[in-house]
Backbone as a ProteinNet text record, in pm:
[ID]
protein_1_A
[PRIMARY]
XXXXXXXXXXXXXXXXXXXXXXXXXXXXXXXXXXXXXXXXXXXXXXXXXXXXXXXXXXXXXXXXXXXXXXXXXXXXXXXXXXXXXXXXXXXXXXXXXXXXXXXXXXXXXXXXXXXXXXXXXXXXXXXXXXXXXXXXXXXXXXXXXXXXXXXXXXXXXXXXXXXXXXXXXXXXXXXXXXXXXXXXXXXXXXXXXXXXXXXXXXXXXXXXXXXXXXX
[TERTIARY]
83.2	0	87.5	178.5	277.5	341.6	440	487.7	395.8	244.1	149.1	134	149.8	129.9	228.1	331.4	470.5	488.2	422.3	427.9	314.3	197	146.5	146.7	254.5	264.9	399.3	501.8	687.1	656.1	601.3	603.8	667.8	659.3	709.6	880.2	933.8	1083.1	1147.7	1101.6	1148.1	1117.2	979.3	934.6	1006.6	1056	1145.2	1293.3	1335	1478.6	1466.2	1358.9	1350.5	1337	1263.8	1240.4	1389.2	1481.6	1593.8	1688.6	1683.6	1730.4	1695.3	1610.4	1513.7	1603.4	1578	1601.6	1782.3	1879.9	2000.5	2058.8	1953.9	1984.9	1947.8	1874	1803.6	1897.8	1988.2	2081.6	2252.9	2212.3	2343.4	2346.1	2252.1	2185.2	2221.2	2212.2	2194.5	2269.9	2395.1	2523.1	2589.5	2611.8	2648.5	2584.2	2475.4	2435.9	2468.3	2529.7	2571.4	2733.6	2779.9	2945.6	2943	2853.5	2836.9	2839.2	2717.6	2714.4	2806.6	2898.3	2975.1	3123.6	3153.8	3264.2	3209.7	3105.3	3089.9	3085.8	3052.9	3087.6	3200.2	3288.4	3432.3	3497.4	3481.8	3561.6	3493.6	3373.6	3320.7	3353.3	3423.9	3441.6	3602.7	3587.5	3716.6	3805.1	3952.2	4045.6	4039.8	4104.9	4101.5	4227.3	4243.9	4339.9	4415	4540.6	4615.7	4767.5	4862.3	4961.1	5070.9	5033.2	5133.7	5065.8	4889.1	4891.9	4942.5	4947	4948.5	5153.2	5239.8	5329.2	5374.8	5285.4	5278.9	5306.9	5205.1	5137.1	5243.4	5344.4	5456.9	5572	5562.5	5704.9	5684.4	5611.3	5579	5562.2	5579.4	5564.9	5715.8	5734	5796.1	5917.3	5912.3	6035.1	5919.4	5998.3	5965.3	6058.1	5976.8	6055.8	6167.3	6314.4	6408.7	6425.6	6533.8	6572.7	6694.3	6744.3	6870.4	6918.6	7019.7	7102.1	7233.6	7184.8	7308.2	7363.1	7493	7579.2	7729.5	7750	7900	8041.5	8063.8	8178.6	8388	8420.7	8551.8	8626.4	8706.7	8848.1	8978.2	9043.5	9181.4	9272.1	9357.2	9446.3	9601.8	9639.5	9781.8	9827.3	9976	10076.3	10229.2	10289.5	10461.9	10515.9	10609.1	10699.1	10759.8	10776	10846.7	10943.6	11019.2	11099.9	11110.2	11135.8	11074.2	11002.6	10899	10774.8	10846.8	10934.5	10949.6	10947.4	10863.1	10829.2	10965.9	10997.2	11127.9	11048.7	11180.4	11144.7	11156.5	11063.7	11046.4	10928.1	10876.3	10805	10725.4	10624.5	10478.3	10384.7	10300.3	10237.5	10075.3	10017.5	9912.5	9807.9	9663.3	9585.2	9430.8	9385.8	9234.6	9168.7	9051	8923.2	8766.5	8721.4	8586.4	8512.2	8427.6	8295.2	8178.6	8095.2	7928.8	7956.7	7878.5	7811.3	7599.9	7616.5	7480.3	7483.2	7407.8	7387.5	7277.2	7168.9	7074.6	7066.7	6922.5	6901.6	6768	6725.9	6628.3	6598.9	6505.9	6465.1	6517.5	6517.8	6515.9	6423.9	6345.2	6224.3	6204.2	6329.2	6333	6313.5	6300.7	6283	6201.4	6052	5925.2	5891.8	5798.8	5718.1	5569.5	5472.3	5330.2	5247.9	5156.5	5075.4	4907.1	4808.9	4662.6	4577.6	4510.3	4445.1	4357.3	4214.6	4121.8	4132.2	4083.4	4078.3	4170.3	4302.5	4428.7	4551.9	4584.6	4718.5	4829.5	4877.8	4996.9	5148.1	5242.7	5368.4	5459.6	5561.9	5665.3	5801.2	5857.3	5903.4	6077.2	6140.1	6312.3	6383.2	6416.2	6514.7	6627.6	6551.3	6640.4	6780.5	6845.3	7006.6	7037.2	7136.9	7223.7	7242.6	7204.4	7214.7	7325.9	7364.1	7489.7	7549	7648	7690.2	7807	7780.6	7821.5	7890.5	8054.3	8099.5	8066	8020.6	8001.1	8165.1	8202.2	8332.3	8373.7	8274.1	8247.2	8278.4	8243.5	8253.6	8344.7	8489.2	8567.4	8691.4	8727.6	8787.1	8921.8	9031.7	9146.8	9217.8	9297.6	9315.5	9461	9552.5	9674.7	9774.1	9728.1	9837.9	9976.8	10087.2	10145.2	10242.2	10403.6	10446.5	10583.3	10565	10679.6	10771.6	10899.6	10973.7	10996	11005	11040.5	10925.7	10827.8	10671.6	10619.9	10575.9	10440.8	10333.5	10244.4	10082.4	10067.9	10047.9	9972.9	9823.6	9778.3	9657.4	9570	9659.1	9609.8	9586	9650.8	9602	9477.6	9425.1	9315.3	9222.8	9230.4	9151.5	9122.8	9260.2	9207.5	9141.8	9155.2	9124.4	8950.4	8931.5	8764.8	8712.6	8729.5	8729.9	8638.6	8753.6	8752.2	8647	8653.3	8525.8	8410.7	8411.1	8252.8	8179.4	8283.9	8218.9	8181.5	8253.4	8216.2	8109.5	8086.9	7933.9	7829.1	7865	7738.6	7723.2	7792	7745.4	7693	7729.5	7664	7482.7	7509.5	7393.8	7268.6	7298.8	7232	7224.3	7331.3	7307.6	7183.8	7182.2	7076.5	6933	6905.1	6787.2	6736	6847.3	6856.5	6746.6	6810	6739.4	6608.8	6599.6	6421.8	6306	6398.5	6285.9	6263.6	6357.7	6377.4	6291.4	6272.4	6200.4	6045.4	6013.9	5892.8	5865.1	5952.9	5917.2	5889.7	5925.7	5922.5	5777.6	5717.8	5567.6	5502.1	5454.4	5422.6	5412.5	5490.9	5514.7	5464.6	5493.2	5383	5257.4	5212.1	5071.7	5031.7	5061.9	4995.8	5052	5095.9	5086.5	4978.5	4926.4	4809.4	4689.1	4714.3	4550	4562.7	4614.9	4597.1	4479.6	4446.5	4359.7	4256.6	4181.1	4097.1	3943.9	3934.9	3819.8	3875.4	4039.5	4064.7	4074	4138.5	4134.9	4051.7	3952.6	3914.6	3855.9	3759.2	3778.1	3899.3	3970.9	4146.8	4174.4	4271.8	4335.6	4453.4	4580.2	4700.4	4741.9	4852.2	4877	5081.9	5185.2	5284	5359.9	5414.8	5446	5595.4	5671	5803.9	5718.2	5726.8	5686.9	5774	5913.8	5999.2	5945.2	5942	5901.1	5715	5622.9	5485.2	5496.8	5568.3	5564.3	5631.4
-119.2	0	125.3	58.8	243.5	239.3	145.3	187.8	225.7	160.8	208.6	359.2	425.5	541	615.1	560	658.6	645.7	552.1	521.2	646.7	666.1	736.2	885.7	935	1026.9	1107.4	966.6	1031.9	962.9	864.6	799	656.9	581.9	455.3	405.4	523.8	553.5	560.2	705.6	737.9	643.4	579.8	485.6	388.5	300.9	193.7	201.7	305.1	350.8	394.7	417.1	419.1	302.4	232.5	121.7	23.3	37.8	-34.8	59.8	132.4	237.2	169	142.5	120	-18.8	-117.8	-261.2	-255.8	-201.8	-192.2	-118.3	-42.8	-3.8	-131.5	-168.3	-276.9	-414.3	-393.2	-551.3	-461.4	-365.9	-295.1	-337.8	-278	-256.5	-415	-500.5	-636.5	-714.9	-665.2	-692.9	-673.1	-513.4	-445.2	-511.5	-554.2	-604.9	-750.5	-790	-947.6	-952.5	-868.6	-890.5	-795.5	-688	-638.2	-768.9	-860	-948.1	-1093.8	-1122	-1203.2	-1130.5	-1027.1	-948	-976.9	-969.2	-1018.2	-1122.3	-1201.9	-1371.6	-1387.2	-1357.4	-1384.8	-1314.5	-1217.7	-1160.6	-1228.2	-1262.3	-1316.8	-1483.5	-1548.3	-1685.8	-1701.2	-1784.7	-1844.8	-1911.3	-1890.3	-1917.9	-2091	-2146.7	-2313	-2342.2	-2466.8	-2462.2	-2531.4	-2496.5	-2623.4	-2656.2	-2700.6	-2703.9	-2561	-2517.4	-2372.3	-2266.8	-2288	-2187.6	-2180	-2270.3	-2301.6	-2276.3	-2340.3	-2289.4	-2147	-2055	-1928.8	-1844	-1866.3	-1853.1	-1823.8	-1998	-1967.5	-1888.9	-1877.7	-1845.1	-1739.7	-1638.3	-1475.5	-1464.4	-1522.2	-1514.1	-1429.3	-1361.1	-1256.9	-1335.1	-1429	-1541	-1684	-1762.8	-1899.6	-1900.6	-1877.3	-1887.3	-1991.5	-1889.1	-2013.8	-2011.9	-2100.7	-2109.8	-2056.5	-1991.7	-1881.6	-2014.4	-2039.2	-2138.2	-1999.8	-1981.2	-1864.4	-1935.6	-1922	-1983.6	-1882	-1912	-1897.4	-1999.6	-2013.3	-2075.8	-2061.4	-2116.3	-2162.7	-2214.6	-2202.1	-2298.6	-2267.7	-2338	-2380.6	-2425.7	-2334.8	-2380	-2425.4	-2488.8	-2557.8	-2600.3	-2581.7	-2631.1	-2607.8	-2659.6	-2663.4	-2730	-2667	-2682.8	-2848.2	-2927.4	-3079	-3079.3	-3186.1	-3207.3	-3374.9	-3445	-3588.5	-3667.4	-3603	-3638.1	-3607.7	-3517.2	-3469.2	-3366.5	-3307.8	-3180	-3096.8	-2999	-2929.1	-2834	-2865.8	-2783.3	-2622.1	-2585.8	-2425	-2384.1	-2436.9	-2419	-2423.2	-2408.3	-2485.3	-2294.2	-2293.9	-2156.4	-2214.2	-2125.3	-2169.3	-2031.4	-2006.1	-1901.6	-1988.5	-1918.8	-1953.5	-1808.2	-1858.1	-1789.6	-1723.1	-1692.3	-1647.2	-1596.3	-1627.7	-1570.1	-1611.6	-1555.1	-1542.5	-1595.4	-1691.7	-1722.7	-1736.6	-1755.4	-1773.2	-1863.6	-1944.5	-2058.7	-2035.9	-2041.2	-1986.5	-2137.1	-2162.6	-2321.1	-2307.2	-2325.1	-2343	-2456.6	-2351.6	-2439.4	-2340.9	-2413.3	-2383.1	-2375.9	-2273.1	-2260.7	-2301.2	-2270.6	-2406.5	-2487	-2563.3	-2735.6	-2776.9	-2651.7	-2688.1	-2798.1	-2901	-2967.6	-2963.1	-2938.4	-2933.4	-3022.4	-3107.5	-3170.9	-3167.4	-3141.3	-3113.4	-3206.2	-3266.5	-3376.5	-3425.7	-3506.3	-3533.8	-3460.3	-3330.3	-3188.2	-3200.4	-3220	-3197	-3153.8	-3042.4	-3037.5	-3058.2	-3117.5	-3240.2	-3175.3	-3122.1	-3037.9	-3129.4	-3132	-3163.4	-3103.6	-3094.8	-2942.7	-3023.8	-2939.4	-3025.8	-2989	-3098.4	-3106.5	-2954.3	-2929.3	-2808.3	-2840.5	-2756.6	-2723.2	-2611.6	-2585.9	-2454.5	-2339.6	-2213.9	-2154.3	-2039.8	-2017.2	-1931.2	-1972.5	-1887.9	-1929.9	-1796.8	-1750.6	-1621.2	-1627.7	-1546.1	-1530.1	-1363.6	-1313.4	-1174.4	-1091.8	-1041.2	-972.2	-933.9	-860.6	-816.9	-845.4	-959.8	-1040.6	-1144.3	-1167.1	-1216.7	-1143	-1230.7	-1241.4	-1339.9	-1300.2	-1369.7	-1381.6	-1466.6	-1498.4	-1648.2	-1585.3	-1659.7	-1702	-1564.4	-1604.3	-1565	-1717.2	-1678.8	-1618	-1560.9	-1530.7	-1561	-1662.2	-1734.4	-1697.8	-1651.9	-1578.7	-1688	-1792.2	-1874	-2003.4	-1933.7	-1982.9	-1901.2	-1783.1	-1662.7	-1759.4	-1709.9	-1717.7	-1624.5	-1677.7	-1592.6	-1548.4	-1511.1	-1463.1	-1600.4	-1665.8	-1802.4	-1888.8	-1927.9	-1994.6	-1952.8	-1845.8	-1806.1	-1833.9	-1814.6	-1843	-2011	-2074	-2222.3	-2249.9	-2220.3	-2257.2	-2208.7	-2095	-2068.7	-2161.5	-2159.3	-2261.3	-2397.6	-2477	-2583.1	-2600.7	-2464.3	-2497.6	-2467.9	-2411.9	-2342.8	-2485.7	-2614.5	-2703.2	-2790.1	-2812	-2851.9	-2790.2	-2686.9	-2626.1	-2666.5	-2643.5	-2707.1	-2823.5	-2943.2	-3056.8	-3058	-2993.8	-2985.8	-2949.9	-2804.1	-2784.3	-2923	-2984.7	-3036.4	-3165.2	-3202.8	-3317.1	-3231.1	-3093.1	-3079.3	-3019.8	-3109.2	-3040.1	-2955	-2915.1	-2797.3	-2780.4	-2909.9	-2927.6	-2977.4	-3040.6	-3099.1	-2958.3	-2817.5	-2795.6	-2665.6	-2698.4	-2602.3	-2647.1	-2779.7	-2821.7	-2815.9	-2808.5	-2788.1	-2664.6	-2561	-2427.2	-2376.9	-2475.2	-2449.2	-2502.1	-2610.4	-2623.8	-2493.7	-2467.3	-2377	-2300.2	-2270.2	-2079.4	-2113.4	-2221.6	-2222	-2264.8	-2342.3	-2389.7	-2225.7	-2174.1	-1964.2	-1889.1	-1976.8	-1890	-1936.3	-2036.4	-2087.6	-2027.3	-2045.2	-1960.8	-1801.7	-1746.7	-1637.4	-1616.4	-1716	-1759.7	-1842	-1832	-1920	-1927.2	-1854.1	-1907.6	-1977.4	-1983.3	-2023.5	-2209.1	-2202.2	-2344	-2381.3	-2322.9	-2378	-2513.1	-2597.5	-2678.3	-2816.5	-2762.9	-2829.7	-2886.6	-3009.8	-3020	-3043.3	-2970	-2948.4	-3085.8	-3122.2	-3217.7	-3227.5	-3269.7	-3258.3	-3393.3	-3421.4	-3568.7	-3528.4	-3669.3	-3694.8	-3776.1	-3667.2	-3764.1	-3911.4	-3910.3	-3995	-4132	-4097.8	-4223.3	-4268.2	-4194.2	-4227.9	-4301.4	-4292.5	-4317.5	-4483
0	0	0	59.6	97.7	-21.8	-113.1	-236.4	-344	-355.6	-472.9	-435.2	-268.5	-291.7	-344.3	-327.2	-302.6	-505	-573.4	-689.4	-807.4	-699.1	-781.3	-721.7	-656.4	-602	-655.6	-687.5	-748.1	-870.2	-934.9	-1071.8	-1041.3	-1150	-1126.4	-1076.2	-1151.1	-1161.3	-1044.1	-982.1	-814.4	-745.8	-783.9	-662.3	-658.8	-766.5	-777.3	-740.8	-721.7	-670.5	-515.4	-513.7	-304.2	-273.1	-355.4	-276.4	-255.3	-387.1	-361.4	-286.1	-231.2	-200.1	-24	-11.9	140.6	165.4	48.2	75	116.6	47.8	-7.6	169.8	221.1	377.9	457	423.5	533.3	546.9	401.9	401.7	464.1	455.7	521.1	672.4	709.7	865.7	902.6	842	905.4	895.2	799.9	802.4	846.3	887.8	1027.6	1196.6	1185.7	1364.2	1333.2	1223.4	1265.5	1273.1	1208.2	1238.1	1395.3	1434.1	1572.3	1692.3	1649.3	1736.2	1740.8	1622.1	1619.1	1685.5	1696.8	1788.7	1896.2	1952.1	2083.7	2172.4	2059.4	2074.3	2062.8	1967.4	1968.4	2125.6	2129.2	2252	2416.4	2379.3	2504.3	2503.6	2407.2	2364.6	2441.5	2537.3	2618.4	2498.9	2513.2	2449.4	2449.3	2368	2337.5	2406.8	2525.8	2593.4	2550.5	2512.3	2461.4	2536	2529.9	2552.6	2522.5	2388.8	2360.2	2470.9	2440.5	2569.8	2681.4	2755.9	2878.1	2891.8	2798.8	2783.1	2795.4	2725.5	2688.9	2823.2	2879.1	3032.9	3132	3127.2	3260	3148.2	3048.7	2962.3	2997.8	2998.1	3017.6	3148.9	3220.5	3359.3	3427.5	3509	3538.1	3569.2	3664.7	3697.5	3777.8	3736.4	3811.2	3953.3	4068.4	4250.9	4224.2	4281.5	4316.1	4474.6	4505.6	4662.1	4698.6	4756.2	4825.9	4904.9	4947.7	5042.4	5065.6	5185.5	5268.8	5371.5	5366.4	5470.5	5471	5587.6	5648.4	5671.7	5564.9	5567	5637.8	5709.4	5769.8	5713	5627.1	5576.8	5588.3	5613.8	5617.9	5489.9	5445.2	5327.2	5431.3	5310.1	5399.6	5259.6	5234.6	5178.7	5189.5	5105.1	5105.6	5006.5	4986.9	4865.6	4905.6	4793.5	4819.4	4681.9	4714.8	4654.3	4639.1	4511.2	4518.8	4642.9	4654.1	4781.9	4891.1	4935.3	5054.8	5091	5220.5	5203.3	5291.5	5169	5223.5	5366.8	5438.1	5549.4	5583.7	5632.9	5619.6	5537.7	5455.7	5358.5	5331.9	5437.1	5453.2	5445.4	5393	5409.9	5434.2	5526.3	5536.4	5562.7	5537.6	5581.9	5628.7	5683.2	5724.3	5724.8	5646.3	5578.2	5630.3	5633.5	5661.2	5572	5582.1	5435.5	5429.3	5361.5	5384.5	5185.7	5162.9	5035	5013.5	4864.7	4848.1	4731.5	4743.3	4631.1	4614.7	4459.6	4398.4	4315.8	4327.3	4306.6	4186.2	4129	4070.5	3920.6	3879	3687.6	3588	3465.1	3374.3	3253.8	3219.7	3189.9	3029.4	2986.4	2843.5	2819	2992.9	2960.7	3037.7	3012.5	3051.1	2929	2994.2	2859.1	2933.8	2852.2	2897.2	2803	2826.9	2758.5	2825.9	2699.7	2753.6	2678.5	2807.6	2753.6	2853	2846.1	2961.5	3033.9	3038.5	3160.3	3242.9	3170	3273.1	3211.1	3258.9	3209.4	3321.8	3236.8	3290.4	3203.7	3367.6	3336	3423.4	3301.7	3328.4	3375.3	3489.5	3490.6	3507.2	3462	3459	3596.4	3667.5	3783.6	3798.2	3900.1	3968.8	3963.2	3956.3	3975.2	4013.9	4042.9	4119.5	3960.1	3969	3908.2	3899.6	4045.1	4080.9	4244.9	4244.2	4342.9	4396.3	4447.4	4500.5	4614.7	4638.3	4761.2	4774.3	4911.6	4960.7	5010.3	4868.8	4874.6	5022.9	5024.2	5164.8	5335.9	5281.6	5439.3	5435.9	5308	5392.6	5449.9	5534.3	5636.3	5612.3	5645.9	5612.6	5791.4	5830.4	5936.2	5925.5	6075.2	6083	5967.7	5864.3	5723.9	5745.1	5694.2	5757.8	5618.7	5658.8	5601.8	5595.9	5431.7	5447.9	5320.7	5317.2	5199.1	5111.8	5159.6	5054.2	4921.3	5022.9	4967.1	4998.2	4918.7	4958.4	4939.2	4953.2	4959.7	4841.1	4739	4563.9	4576.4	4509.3	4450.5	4374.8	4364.1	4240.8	4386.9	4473.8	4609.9	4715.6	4674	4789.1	4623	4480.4	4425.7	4387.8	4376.9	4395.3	4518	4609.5	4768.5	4763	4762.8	4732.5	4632.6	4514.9	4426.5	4495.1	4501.9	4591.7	4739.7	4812.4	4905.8	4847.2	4752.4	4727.6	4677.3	4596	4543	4717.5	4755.8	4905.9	4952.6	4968.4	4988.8	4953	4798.5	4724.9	4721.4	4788.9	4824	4924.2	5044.3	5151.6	5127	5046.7	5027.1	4960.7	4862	4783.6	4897.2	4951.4	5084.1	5165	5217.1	5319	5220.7	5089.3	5056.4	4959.6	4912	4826.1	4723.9	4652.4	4544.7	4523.1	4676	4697.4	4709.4	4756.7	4799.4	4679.8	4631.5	4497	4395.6	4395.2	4333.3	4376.3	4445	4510.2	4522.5	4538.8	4516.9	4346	4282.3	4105.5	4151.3	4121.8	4147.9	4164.9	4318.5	4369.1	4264.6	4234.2	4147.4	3983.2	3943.7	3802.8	3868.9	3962	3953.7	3991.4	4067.6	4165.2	3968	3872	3748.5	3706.2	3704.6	3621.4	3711.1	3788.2	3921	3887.9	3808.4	3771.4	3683	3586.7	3458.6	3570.4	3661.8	3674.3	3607	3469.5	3432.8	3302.3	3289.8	3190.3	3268.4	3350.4	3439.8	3543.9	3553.5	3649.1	3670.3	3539.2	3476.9	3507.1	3513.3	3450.7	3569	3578	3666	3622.9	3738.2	3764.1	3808.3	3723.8	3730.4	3741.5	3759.9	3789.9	3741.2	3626.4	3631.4	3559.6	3521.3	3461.1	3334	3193.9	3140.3	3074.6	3096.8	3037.2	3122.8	3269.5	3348	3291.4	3247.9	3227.4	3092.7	3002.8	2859.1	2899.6
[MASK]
+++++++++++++++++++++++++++++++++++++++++++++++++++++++++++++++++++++++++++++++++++++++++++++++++++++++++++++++++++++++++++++++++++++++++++++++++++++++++++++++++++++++++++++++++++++++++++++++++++++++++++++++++++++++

């Protein structure tokens, strides 16, 4: 009724060009509120969880928690000049030490492996190791060095001698634990990365395995 009027009111001509004119808005309009409402689905649509994500996740993560091992260490150097296995006499030089170290234990975040599968992601995380190992310039302490003209005490002897205890340390350390709890502090600190995303996991379960031993 409304185009026969609009027909005998502009002619057949005008009327037929409004009208595609009308239709040509109406397929605009509705092309526009469906890519409107598919942006909203997309942005309101949870990400697909996979293994790269979940990778992604601890890789961008600020640091993975390591463990500090601080101690105070005591040593004793001792030597002397010999001559076919006998130690010439006079010749013995010796110092004792004092010092504060830090051994820094953790992972290595290269040799994450993650796998997602039956609502679990299942991380494999690689055996902690010592990452540094620091003496505090600072706090040593040199003591009863003696001074012998015919054997000084070098610069190369207090550096073999540190040397040498610091690896003693770090056995000590790794004997009291080190690495157990370093390892357990790596846990901790990716699973409190994944609870950041909890509507991305909540779903999921955290899972912790070796996959060389599951296969």
């Amino acid at each position: 009724m409304f185009f026969k009027h609009l027909k005998d009111k502009m002619g057949k001509t005008a009327a037929n060009i409004v009208f595609v004119l009308i239709i040509a808005f109406l397929i605009f309009f509705c092309f526009l509120l469906y890519f409107f409402i598919s942006s909203i689905n997309d942005n309101e649509k949870e990400p697909e969880i996979t293994s790269s994500l979940i990778y992604s996740r601890i890789e961008n993560a600020d640091t993975i928690s390591s463990i500090k091992y601080l101690y105070t260490n005591f040593g004793k150097f001792e030597d002397a000049s010999e001559f076919k296995g006998i130690t010439i006499p006079f010749s013995q030089k010796s110092f004792t030490i004092s010092y504060d170290g830090v051994i820094l234990a953790g992972i290595s975040i290269d040799d994450i492996k993650v796998d997602v599968s039956d609502k679990k992601i299942k991380i494999d995380l690689p055996t902690s190791q010592i990452i540094s190992h620091e003496i505090k310039e600072d706090s040593i302490e040199v003591f009863d060095e003696t001074k012998n003209v015919f054997n000084q005490i070098s610069v190369k002897d207090y550096a073999d001698f540190t040397t040498e205890e610091k690896k003693k340390m770090e056995k000590k350390a790794i004997e009291n634990g080190l690495l157990i709890e370093a390892d357990k502090e790596a846990q901790k600190s990716v699973k409190n990365i994944l609870m950041l995303y909890p509507d991305l996991y909540e779903d999921m379960e955290i899972v912790f395995e070796d996959f060389d031993k599951s296969n």
